[in-house]
Amino acid sequence: MSDIPDSDAAGLPARAAALDLLAAALGGRTGLDEGLSRPALGALEPRDRAFARALVMATLRHLGPIDAALQGRLKKPPPERMVHILRLGVAQAFLLETPAHAAVATSVALAGRQKGGDKFKGLVNAVLRGLVREPPALGDPDLLAPSWLYARWRAAYGEAEARAIAAVIAQAPQTDLSPKAGADAAALAAELEGEMLPGGTVRTARRGDLAGWPGFAEGRWWVQDASAAVPARLLAARPGETVLDLCAAPGGKTLQLAAAGAQVAAVDRSAERLKRLAENLKRLGLAAETVAADATAWPDSRTFDAVLLDAPCSATGTFRRHPDVLWAVKPGDVAALAAMQGKLLDAAARRVKPGGRLAYCVCSLEPEEGEAQVAAFLARSPDFAIDPADAGEGGAPEASLRPDGTLRILPHHRDGGTDGFYVARLRRA
Ligand SMILES: C[S@@+](CC[C@H](N)C(=O)[O-])C[C@H]1O[C@@H](n2cnc3c(N)ncnc32)[C@H](O)[C@@H]1O
């Protein structure tokens, strides 16, 4: 296998980039985003860059079944980098359209290029050839999520729902856009060969650099998952109302609130992420006050007609675009994040005028960050009550409406998938 045909050797830079990207993605919570913005990836030919990205995303979307298939063939685990090479090899052979011989040959070559990698070339060759002879099943929903997360979903939602949630992990998502208020959403959907979803989101299967898509430069839309657009719609900000967006960056919800004509104050503790929010406002021709501050200690005495808190969370509902999150989040994270969410919810509540609205949301599938968070808040805040949503309100899937009027949007609630979210609209007495 050391004689690699020229055409396969030509693909090595893309595979090497994919290896670095996979290592980054599995190395920590923000690794995938950091890896995607590395200059080395940017320096690749666009075709190679697209291949590297597609390969890593396919690998991450099937990591559980890929690892299960490898485990059956590894007596003892080789160094982590070799495991990554094997994972990428399996993804190429069975998930992308790479011919099996090229997937094996380039994986062996990549192994040989790693420090001390020569002695693992035989292993990589044998394991991948074995799998090519007996192809593994890579779509088993029971294996697509880490077992501890899957067990949590089963406990929270039941076996059938947990399987349905997990099945979405394997699906590559389309792109959802929020048209700016006043933009002709139907015309935009037609231009982008997309479809209109309830609530006004446009969903398109288009790929590639979205800065070149119709309407981007003119600020006619921004990227926002259909579920992520629901909380601000439930808040239904009116022109001239004062609205506080807490934990606002990069600003999808701020844009919705500003586009509705509200006077928005957008607070986030990350000055870096607020820069992206400011860029987004500028491109859309919208205005909002931006404040870099810790929301629990913001020295400002104003109260607002409406407050939106999109709290930092485990983000397990975002696995469609961030499959790495499933593997980065650890069991102890949920409780630590839930404690922070409680403090933020109290801080948000203090800013709501009497009679005002408070929307709380998280892109998490974990009840401690959603249902339990709001139940605990209501128990200690007698002046707040749930303002129940109607079925389908704000474009939310009807199946997401809970008996108490809050929303638990699960990824399979929409054909083609949607981000998992919990949303509660509350009202101050
Ligand atoms: C889920 S993201 C917000 C997404 C945003 N609402 C949107 O729609 O684009 C959570 C945000 O909370 C911010 N954050 C975390 N802890 C915070 C705190 N104590 N005070 C203010 N912002 C915080 C993070 O910097 C991050 O930008």
GROMACS .gro file of C-alpha atoms and ligand atoms in nm:
model
  456
    1MET     CA    1   0.000   0.000   0.000
    2SER     CA    2   0.296   0.238   0.005
    3ASP     CA    3   0.267   0.302  -0.372
    4ILE     CA    4   0.000   0.568  -0.380
    5PRO     CA    5  -0.136   0.658  -0.723
    6ASP     CA    6  -0.071   1.023  -0.809
    7SER     CA    7  -0.438   1.116  -0.800
    8ASP     CA    8  -0.467   0.989  -0.443
    9ALA     CA    9  -0.144   1.151  -0.326
   10ALA     CA   10  -0.281   1.481  -0.457
   11GLY     CA   11  -0.557   1.456  -0.197
   12LEU     CA   12  -0.318   1.432   0.097
   13PRO     CA   13  -0.314   1.805   0.187
   14ALA     CA   14  -0.693   1.795   0.220
   15ARG     CA   15  -0.675   1.480   0.435
   16ALA     CA   16  -0.397   1.627   0.649
   17ALA     CA   17  -0.611   1.937   0.703
   18ALA     CA   18  -0.906   1.714   0.793
   19LEU     CA   19  -0.688   1.535   1.046
   20ASP     CA   20  -0.591   1.863   1.215
   21LEU     CA   21  -0.952   1.977   1.209
   22LEU     CA   22  -1.082   1.655   1.361
   23ALA     CA   23  -0.816   1.669   1.633
   24ALA     CA   24  -0.916   2.031   1.705
   25ALA     CA   25  -1.289   1.949   1.706
   26LEU     CA   26  -1.246   1.665   1.954
   27GLY     CA   27  -0.988   1.852   2.159
   28GLY     CA   28  -1.221   2.100   2.328
   29ARG     CA   29  -1.551   2.285   2.321
   30THR     CA   30  -1.469   2.551   2.066
   31GLY     CA   31  -1.216   2.342   1.874
   32LEU     CA   32  -1.417   2.299   1.553
   33ASP     CA   33  -1.478   2.673   1.509
   34GLU     CA   34  -1.115   2.751   1.590
   35GLY     CA   35  -0.996   2.481   1.352
   36LEU     CA   36  -1.219   2.612   1.074
   37SER     CA   37  -1.068   2.959   1.106
   38ARG     CA   38  -0.704   2.843   1.103
   39PRO     CA   39  -0.490   2.997   0.826
   40ALA     CA   40  -0.364   2.651   0.720
   41LEU     CA   41  -0.717   2.552   0.620
   42GLY     CA   42  -0.775   2.884   0.448
   43ALA     CA   43  -0.456   2.835   0.245
   44LEU     CA   44  -0.590   2.518   0.079
   45GLU     CA   45  -0.742   2.515  -0.268
   46PRO     CA   46  -1.118   2.577  -0.229
   47ARG     CA   47  -1.192   2.222  -0.348
   48ASP     CA   48  -0.956   2.069  -0.090
   49ARG     CA   49  -1.091   2.294   0.182
   50ALA     CA   50  -1.447   2.189   0.103
   51PHE     CA   51  -1.343   1.823   0.102
   52ALA     CA   52  -1.162   1.854   0.437
   53ARG     CA   53  -1.463   2.022   0.594
   54ALA     CA   54  -1.713   1.773   0.449
   55LEU     CA   55  -1.498   1.482   0.564
   56VAL     CA   56  -1.471   1.608   0.920
   57MET     CA   57  -1.840   1.689   0.945
   58ALA     CA   58  -1.937   1.344   0.812
   59THR     CA   59  -1.696   1.186   1.059
   60LEU     CA   60  -1.834   1.383   1.354
   61ARG     CA   61  -2.194   1.309   1.254
   62HIS     CA   62  -2.120   0.935   1.266
   63LEU     CA   63  -1.849   0.927   1.531
   64GLY     CA   64  -2.030   0.685   1.761
   65PRO     CA   65  -2.092   0.414   1.498
   66ILE     CA   66  -1.746   0.469   1.344
   67ASP     CA   67  -1.581   0.416   1.682
   68ALA     CA   68  -1.794   0.109   1.746
   69ALA     CA   69  -1.681  -0.036   1.412
   70LEU     CA   70  -1.316   0.039   1.490
   71GLN     CA   71  -1.335  -0.101   1.841
   72GLY     CA   72  -1.424  -0.439   1.702
   73ARG     CA   73  -1.097  -0.442   1.508
   74LEU     CA   74  -0.848  -0.286   1.749
   75LYS     CA   75  -0.705  -0.509   2.020
   76LYS     CA   76  -0.552  -0.209   2.192
   77PRO     CA   77  -0.606   0.151   2.091
   78PRO     CA   78  -0.321   0.307   1.889
   79PRO     CA   79  -0.215   0.670   1.956
   80GLU     CA   80  -0.502   0.917   1.926
   81ARG     CA   81  -0.380   1.062   1.596
   82MET     CA   82  -0.390   0.716   1.439
   83VAL     CA   83  -0.743   0.669   1.570
   84HIS     CA   84  -0.838   0.998   1.401
   85ILE     CA   85  -0.681   0.876   1.074
   86LEU     CA   86  -0.882   0.554   1.099
   87ARG     CA   87  -1.201   0.750   1.170
   88LEU     CA   88  -1.143   0.966   0.864
   89GLY     CA   89  -1.063   0.659   0.657
   90VAL     CA   90  -1.392   0.493   0.753
   91ALA     CA   91  -1.585   0.812   0.677
   92GLN     CA   92  -1.423   0.841   0.334
   93ALA     CA   93  -1.487   0.478   0.244
   94PHE     CA   94  -1.847   0.458   0.364
   95LEU     CA   95  -1.990   0.809   0.390
   96LEU     CA   96  -1.823   1.012   0.114
   97GLU     CA   97  -1.782   0.901  -0.239
   98THR     CA   98  -1.413   0.821  -0.203
   99PRO     CA   99  -1.327   0.488  -0.370
  100ALA     CA  100  -1.232   0.238  -0.099
  101HIS     CA  101  -0.880   0.188  -0.237
  102ALA     CA  102  -0.813   0.563  -0.225
  103ALA     CA  103  -0.954   0.593   0.128
  104VAL     CA  104  -0.720   0.316   0.245
  105ALA     CA  105  -0.413   0.432   0.050
  106THR     CA  106  -0.435   0.796   0.161
  107SER     CA  107  -0.498   0.695   0.523
  108VAL     CA  108  -0.188   0.475   0.521
  109ALA     CA  109   0.014   0.757   0.363
  110LEU     CA  110  -0.117   1.004   0.621
  111ALA     CA  111  -0.022   0.765   0.901
  112GLY     CA  112   0.331   0.743   0.756
  113ARG     CA  113   0.362   1.121   0.766
  114GLN     CA  114   0.297   1.144   1.140
  115LYS     CA  115   0.582   1.142   1.389
  116GLY     CA  116   0.647   0.777   1.473
  117GLY     CA  117   0.367   0.687   1.234
  118ASP     CA  118   0.560   0.441   1.012
  119LYS     CA  119   0.503   0.158   1.253
  120PHE     CA  120   0.124   0.207   1.241
  121LYS     CA  121   0.089   0.198   0.862
  122GLY     CA  122   0.032  -0.176   0.867
  123LEU     CA  123  -0.235  -0.147   1.132
  124VAL     CA  124  -0.419   0.132   0.949
  125ASN     CA  125  -0.403  -0.071   0.628
  126ALA     CA  126  -0.527  -0.392   0.792
  127VAL     CA  127  -0.810  -0.230   0.989
  128LEU     CA  128  -0.947  -0.032   0.695
  129ARG     CA  129  -0.916  -0.320   0.449
  130GLY     CA  130  -1.097  -0.544   0.697
  131LEU     CA  131  -1.381  -0.294   0.717
  132VAL     CA  132  -1.394  -0.260   0.339
  133ARG     CA  133  -1.443  -0.636   0.320
  134GLU     CA  134  -1.717  -0.630   0.586
  135PRO     CA  135  -1.879  -0.284   0.573
  136PRO     CA  136  -2.005  -0.155   0.909
  137ALA     CA  137  -2.354  -0.010   0.969
  138LEU     CA  138  -2.301   0.358   1.046
  139GLY     CA  139  -2.657   0.479   1.096
  140ASP     CA  140  -2.770   0.306   1.418
  141PRO     CA  141  -2.944   0.585   1.620
  142ASP     CA  142  -2.855   0.407   1.945
  143LEU     CA  143  -2.488   0.476   1.872
  144LEU     CA  144  -2.500   0.820   1.712
  145ALA     CA  145  -2.491   1.011   2.044
  146PRO     CA  146  -2.256   0.944   2.337
  147SER     CA  147  -2.424   0.681   2.554
  148TRP     CA  148  -2.463   0.909   2.859
  149LEU     CA  149  -2.643   1.175   2.655
  150TYR     CA  150  -2.862   0.919   2.482
  151ALA     CA  151  -2.956   0.778   2.824
  152ARG     CA  152  -3.052   1.129   2.940
  153TRP     CA  153  -3.273   1.186   2.635
  154ARG     CA  154  -3.438   0.847   2.685
  155ALA     CA  155  -3.508   0.933   3.050
  156ALA     CA  156  -3.646   1.278   2.958
  157TYR     CA  157  -3.846   1.200   2.644
  158GLY     CA  158  -3.884   0.820   2.619
  159GLU     CA  159  -3.721   0.562   2.394
  160ALA     CA  160  -3.897   0.648   2.067
  161GLU     CA  161  -3.828   1.022   2.096
  162ALA     CA  162  -3.466   0.963   2.195
  163ARG     CA  163  -3.414   0.747   1.885
  164ALA     CA  164  -3.582   1.010   1.668
  165ILE     CA  165  -3.360   1.284   1.814
  166ALA     CA  166  -3.046   1.078   1.765
  167ALA     CA  167  -3.137   0.986   1.406
  168VAL     CA  168  -3.113   1.357   1.315
  169ILE     CA  169  -2.744   1.361   1.415
  170ALA     CA  170  -2.652   1.177   1.095
  171GLN     CA  171  -2.830   1.429   0.868
  172ALA     CA  172  -2.644   1.722   0.714
  173PRO     CA  173  -2.865   2.029   0.767
  174GLN     CA  174  -2.986   2.280   0.512
  175THR     CA  175  -2.935   2.650   0.582
  176ASP     CA  176  -3.209   2.859   0.745
  177LEU     CA  177  -3.233   3.234   0.690
  178SER     CA  178  -3.436   3.504   0.861
  179PRO     CA  179  -3.549   3.766   0.608
  180LYS     CA  180  -3.535   4.122   0.737
  181ALA     CA  181  -3.881   4.255   0.820
  182GLY     CA  182  -4.023   4.404   0.503
  183ALA     CA  183  -3.810   4.185   0.274
  184ASP     CA  184  -4.017   3.971   0.040
  185ALA     CA  185  -3.959   3.630   0.196
  186ALA     CA  186  -4.139   3.440  -0.081
  187ALA     CA  187  -3.927   3.610  -0.346
  188LEU     CA  188  -3.613   3.535  -0.144
  189ALA     CA  189  -3.714   3.170  -0.113
  190ALA     CA  190  -3.758   3.156  -0.491
  191GLU     CA  191  -3.421   3.322  -0.557
  192LEU     CA  192  -3.244   3.078  -0.325
  193GLU     CA  193  -3.441   2.776  -0.450
  194GLY     CA  194  -3.558   2.741  -0.093
  195GLU     CA  195  -3.886   2.694   0.090
  196MET     CA  196  -4.075   2.909   0.338
  197LEU     CA  197  -4.118   2.760   0.682
  198PRO     CA  198  -4.396   2.858   0.923
  199GLY     CA  199  -4.302   3.183   1.096
  200GLY     CA  200  -4.119   3.323   0.795
  201THR     CA  201  -3.785   3.139   0.794
  202VAL     CA  202  -3.648   3.055   0.448
  203ARG     CA  203  -3.476   2.717   0.423
  204THR     CA  204  -3.237   2.647   0.137
  205ALA     CA  205  -3.024   2.353   0.028
  206ARG     CA  206  -2.773   2.589  -0.131
  207ARG     CA  207  -2.409   2.534  -0.035
  208GLY     CA  208  -2.096   2.741  -0.060
  209ASP     CA  209  -1.993   3.089   0.047
  210LEU     CA  210  -2.312   3.259   0.153
  211ALA     CA  211  -2.160   3.606   0.119
  212GLY     CA  212  -2.216   3.554  -0.254
  213TRP     CA  213  -2.583   3.455  -0.225
  214PRO     CA  214  -2.854   3.692  -0.349
  215GLY     CA  215  -2.948   3.949  -0.089
  216PHE     CA  216  -2.652   3.901   0.148
  217ALA     CA  217  -2.462   4.216   0.056
  218GLU     CA  218  -2.784   4.422   0.053
  219GLY     CA  219  -2.864   4.298   0.404
  220ARG     CA  220  -3.192   4.130   0.315
  221TRP     CA  221  -3.141   3.832   0.549
  222TRP     CA  222  -2.922   3.669   0.808
  223VAL     CA  223  -2.849   3.307   0.891
  224GLN     CA  224  -3.062   3.179   1.178
  225ASP     CA  225  -3.194   2.833   1.247
  226ALA     CA  226  -3.576   2.810   1.235
  227SER     CA  227  -3.592   2.716   1.606
  228ALA     CA  228  -3.358   2.997   1.708
  229ALA     CA  229  -3.596   3.246   1.548
  230VAL     CA  230  -3.890   3.139   1.769
  231PRO     CA  231  -3.801   3.309   2.105
  232ALA     CA  232  -3.788   3.664   1.967
  233ARG     CA  233  -4.111   3.601   1.772
  234LEU     CA  234  -4.283   3.496   2.097
  235LEU     CA  235  -4.168   3.819   2.258
  236ALA     CA  236  -4.348   4.004   1.973
  237ALA     CA  237  -4.163   4.334   2.023
  238ARG     CA  238  -4.356   4.637   1.900
  239PRO     CA  239  -4.213   4.951   1.741
  240GLY     CA  240  -4.082   5.187   2.006
  241GLU     CA  241  -4.082   4.933   2.289
  242THR     CA  242  -3.765   4.901   2.494
  243VAL     CA  243  -3.618   4.552   2.478
  244LEU     CA  244  -3.315   4.408   2.652
  245ASP     CA  245  -3.137   4.119   2.479
  246LEU     CA  246  -2.918   3.951   2.740
  247CYS     CA  247  -2.641   3.719   2.618
  248ALA     CA  248  -2.696   3.865   2.277
  249ALA     CA  249  -2.393   3.789   2.060
  250PRO     CA  250  -2.351   3.712   1.772
  251GLY     CA  251  -2.693   3.868   1.752
  252GLY     CA  252  -2.951   3.669   1.555
  253LYS     CA  253  -3.219   3.758   1.808
  254THR     CA  254  -3.102   4.120   1.842
  255LEU     CA  255  -3.152   4.155   1.467
  256GLN     CA  256  -3.507   4.023   1.492
  257LEU     CA  257  -3.592   4.261   1.777
  258ALA     CA  258  -3.432   4.563   1.606
  259ALA     CA  259  -3.600   4.474   1.275
  260ALA     CA  260  -3.935   4.476   1.460
  261GLY     CA  261  -3.871   4.843   1.542
  262ALA     CA  262  -3.786   4.803   1.911
  263GLN     CA  263  -3.519   5.006   2.090
  264VAL     CA  264  -3.282   4.725   2.174
  265ALA     CA  265  -2.999   4.709   2.427
  266ALA     CA  266  -2.783   4.405   2.349
  267VAL     CA  267  -2.561   4.288   2.635
  268ASP     CA  268  -2.295   4.021   2.610
  269ARG     CA  269  -1.983   3.965   2.815
  270SER     CA  270  -1.773   3.883   2.508
  271ALA     CA  271  -1.646   4.198   2.338
  272GLU     CA  272  -1.514   3.977   2.056
  273ARG     CA  273  -1.855   3.827   1.985
  274LEU     CA  274  -2.016   4.170   2.012
  275LYS     CA  275  -1.798   4.281   1.720
  276ARG     CA  276  -1.976   4.022   1.505
  277LEU     CA  277  -2.309   4.151   1.635
  278ALA     CA  278  -2.211   4.507   1.537
  279GLU     CA  279  -2.106   4.387   1.189
  280ASN     CA  280  -2.439   4.209   1.148
  281LEU     CA  281  -2.634   4.519   1.253
  282LYS     CA  282  -2.436   4.728   1.005
  283ARG     CA  283  -2.492   4.487   0.715
  284LEU     CA  284  -2.864   4.476   0.789
  285GLY     CA  285  -2.891   4.854   0.830
  286LEU     CA  286  -3.030   4.813   1.182
  287ALA     CA  287  -2.944   4.982   1.509
  288ALA     CA  288  -2.908   4.863   1.869
  289GLU     CA  289  -2.713   4.971   2.174
  290THR     CA  290  -2.436   4.719   2.238
  291VAL     CA  291  -2.288   4.669   2.583
  292ALA     CA  292  -1.996   4.446   2.682
  293ALA     CA  293  -2.082   4.341   3.036
  294ASP     CA  294  -2.151   4.046   3.260
  295ALA     CA  295  -2.531   4.036   3.266
  296THR     CA  296  -2.535   3.943   3.635
  297ALA     CA  297  -2.333   4.252   3.729
  298TRP     CA  298  -2.432   4.512   3.467
  299PRO     CA  299  -2.431   4.849   3.645
  300ASP     CA  300  -2.737   4.998   3.476
  301SER     CA  301  -3.063   5.075   3.647
  302ARG     CA  302  -3.304   5.065   3.350
  303THR     CA  303  -3.601   4.833   3.326
  304PHE     CA  304  -3.750   4.725   2.991
  305ASP     CA  305  -4.085   4.643   2.833
  306ALA     CA  306  -3.948   4.305   2.733
  307VAL     CA  307  -3.633   4.105   2.807
  308LEU     CA  308  -3.493   3.811   2.613
  309LEU     CA  309  -3.242   3.581   2.781
  310ASP     CA  310  -3.072   3.332   2.549
  311ALA     CA  311  -2.859   3.179   2.819
  312PRO     CA  312  -2.524   3.006   2.770
  313CYS     CA  313  -2.593   2.633   2.780
  314SER     CA  314  -2.461   2.289   2.690
  315ALA     CA  315  -2.585   2.356   2.334
  316THR     CA  316  -2.676   1.990   2.283
  317GLY     CA  317  -2.964   2.105   2.061
  318THR     CA  318  -2.721   2.247   1.804
  319PHE     CA  319  -2.564   1.916   1.701
  320ARG     CA  320  -2.684   1.950   1.341
  321ARG     CA  321  -2.425   2.220   1.269
  322HIS     CA  322  -2.201   2.139   1.564
  323PRO     CA  323  -2.188   1.762   1.597
  324ASP     CA  324  -1.863   1.812   1.795
  325VAL     CA  325  -2.068   1.954   2.081
  326LEU     CA  326  -2.204   1.609   2.163
  327TRP     CA  327  -1.852   1.482   2.226
  328ALA     CA  328  -1.716   1.796   2.391
  329VAL     CA  329  -1.988   1.833   2.656
  330LYS     CA  330  -1.925   1.636   2.974
  331PRO     CA  331  -2.178   1.507   3.229
  332GLY     CA  332  -2.077   1.765   3.494
  333ASP     CA  333  -2.122   2.058   3.252
  334VAL     CA  334  -2.502   2.051   3.262
  335ALA     CA  335  -2.526   2.114   3.637
  336ALA     CA  336  -2.261   2.389   3.625
  337LEU     CA  337  -2.439   2.563   3.338
  338ALA     CA  338  -2.777   2.527   3.506
  339ALA     CA  339  -2.643   2.711   3.814
  340MET     CA  340  -2.524   2.998   3.591
  341GLN     CA  341  -2.859   3.006   3.405
  342GLY     CA  342  -3.043   3.048   3.735
  343LYS     CA  343  -2.834   3.356   3.817
  344LEU     CA  344  -2.884   3.500   3.471
  345LEU     CA  345  -3.259   3.439   3.488
  346ASP     CA  346  -3.278   3.633   3.817
  347ALA     CA  347  -3.071   3.915   3.663
  348ALA     CA  348  -3.299   3.921   3.358
  349ALA     CA  349  -3.614   3.924   3.573
  350ARG     CA  350  -3.493   4.232   3.765
  351ARG     CA  351  -3.488   4.425   3.436
  352VAL     CA  352  -3.851   4.353   3.341
  353LYS     CA  353  -4.101   4.637   3.398
  354PRO     CA  354  -4.419   4.546   3.586
  355GLY     CA  355  -4.653   4.389   3.328
  356GLY     CA  356  -4.358   4.325   3.097
  357ARG     CA  357  -4.253   4.003   2.919
  358LEU     CA  358  -3.950   3.783   2.967
  359ALA     CA  359  -3.850   3.517   2.712
  360TYR     CA  360  -3.607   3.256   2.840
  361CYS     CA  361  -3.448   3.014   2.596
  362VAL     CA  362  -3.163   2.766   2.563
  363CYS     CA  363  -3.045   2.562   2.265
  364SER     CA  364  -3.011   2.261   2.494
  365LEU     CA  365  -3.201   1.934   2.502
  366GLU     CA  366  -3.137   1.889   2.872
  367PRO     CA  367  -3.440   1.948   3.101
  368GLU     CA  368  -3.221   2.091   3.382
  369GLU     CA  369  -3.145   2.385   3.153
  370GLY     CA  370  -3.504   2.427   3.037
  371GLU     CA  371  -3.815   2.298   3.213
  372ALA     CA  372  -3.648   2.259   3.554
  373GLN     CA  373  -3.482   2.599   3.527
  374VAL     CA  374  -3.812   2.776   3.468
  375ALA     CA  375  -3.993   2.573   3.736
  376ALA     CA  376  -3.728   2.671   3.993
  377PHE     CA  377  -3.742   3.035   3.880
  378LEU     CA  378  -4.122   3.051   3.914
  379ALA     CA  379  -4.102   2.892   4.259
  380ARG     CA  380  -3.875   3.173   4.382
  381SER     CA  381  -4.034   3.458   4.177
  382PRO     CA  382  -4.405   3.487   4.270
  383ASP     CA  383  -4.447   3.798   4.055
  384PHE     CA  384  -4.381   3.599   3.735
  385ALA     CA  385  -4.606   3.347   3.558
  386ILE     CA  386  -4.592   3.158   3.229
  387ASP     CA  387  -4.761   3.344   2.944
  388PRO     CA  388  -4.857   3.035   2.745
  389ALA     CA  389  -4.775   3.010   2.376
  390ASP     CA  390  -5.040   2.891   2.133
  391ALA     CA  391  -4.983   2.583   1.917
  392GLY     CA  392  -4.765   2.684   1.623
  393GLU     CA  393  -4.707   3.037   1.758
  394GLY     CA  394  -4.394   3.203   1.624
  395GLY     CA  395  -4.353   2.923   1.371
  396ALA     CA  396  -4.276   2.666   1.642
  397PRO     CA  397  -4.363   2.307   1.545
  398GLU     CA  398  -4.700   2.217   1.698
  399ALA     CA  399  -4.549   1.908   1.857
  400SER     CA  400  -4.323   2.131   2.064
  401LEU     CA  401  -4.604   2.286   2.272
  402ARG     CA  402  -4.602   2.153   2.629
  403PRO     CA  403  -4.914   2.142   2.849
  404ASP     CA  404  -4.784   2.442   3.050
  405GLY     CA  405  -4.754   2.658   2.737
  406THR     CA  406  -4.373   2.651   2.711
  407LEU     CA  407  -4.200   2.501   2.408
  408ARG     CA  408  -3.969   2.203   2.391
  409ILE     CA  409  -3.858   2.195   2.028
  410LEU     CA  410  -3.689   1.865   1.945
  411PRO     CA  411  -3.464   1.821   1.639
  412HIS     CA  412  -3.705   1.582   1.465
  413HIS     CA  413  -4.006   1.811   1.508
  414ARG     CA  414  -3.945   1.949   1.158
  415ASP     CA  415  -3.881   1.756   0.836
  416GLY     CA  416  -3.513   1.797   0.756
  417GLY     CA  417  -3.441   1.867   1.123
  418THR     CA  418  -3.430   2.179   1.337
  419ASP     CA  419  -3.220   2.286   1.633
  420GLY     CA  420  -3.335   2.167   1.973
  421PHE     CA  421  -3.457   2.456   2.191
  422TYR     CA  422  -3.649   2.520   2.509
  423VAL     CA  423  -3.847   2.846   2.513
  424ALA     CA  424  -4.063   2.995   2.788
  425ARG     CA  425  -4.251   3.323   2.770
  426LEU     CA  426  -4.311   3.468   3.115
  427ARG     CA  427  -4.498   3.777   3.228
  428ARG     CA  428  -4.439   3.995   3.530
  429ALA     CA  429  -4.746   4.082   3.733
  430LIG     C1  430  -2.631   3.111   2.326
  430LIG     S1  431  -2.516   3.238   2.302
  430LIG     C2  432  -2.617   3.372   2.251
  430LIG     C3  433  -2.664   3.368   2.108
  430LIG     C4  434  -2.736   3.496   2.070
  430LIG     N1  435  -2.846   3.527   2.158
  430LIG     C5  436  -2.789   3.493   1.927
  430LIG     O1  437  -2.909   3.477   1.906
  430LIG     O2  438  -2.708   3.508   1.835
  430LIG     C6  439  -2.476   3.280   2.467
  430LIG     C7  440  -2.399   3.410   2.484
  430LIG     O3  441  -2.393   3.436   2.624
  430LIG     C8  442  -2.277   3.512   2.650
  430LIG     N2  443  -2.259   3.508   2.795
  430LIG     C9  444  -2.224   3.402   2.872
  430LIG     N3  445  -2.225   3.436   3.002
  430LIG    C10  446  -2.262   3.566   3.007
  430LIG    C11  447  -2.281   3.659   3.114
  430LIG     N4  448  -2.263   3.624   3.241
  430LIG     N5  449  -2.318   3.785   3.082
  430LIG    C12  450  -2.336   3.822   2.953
  430LIG     N6  451  -2.318   3.739   2.849
  430LIG    C13  452  -2.283   3.612   2.876
  430LIG    C14  453  -2.173   3.445   2.565
  430LIG     O4  454  -2.065   3.532   2.538
  430LIG    C15  455  -2.254   3.409   2.438
  430LIG     O5  456  -2.235   3.508   2.340
   0.00000   0.00000   0.00000
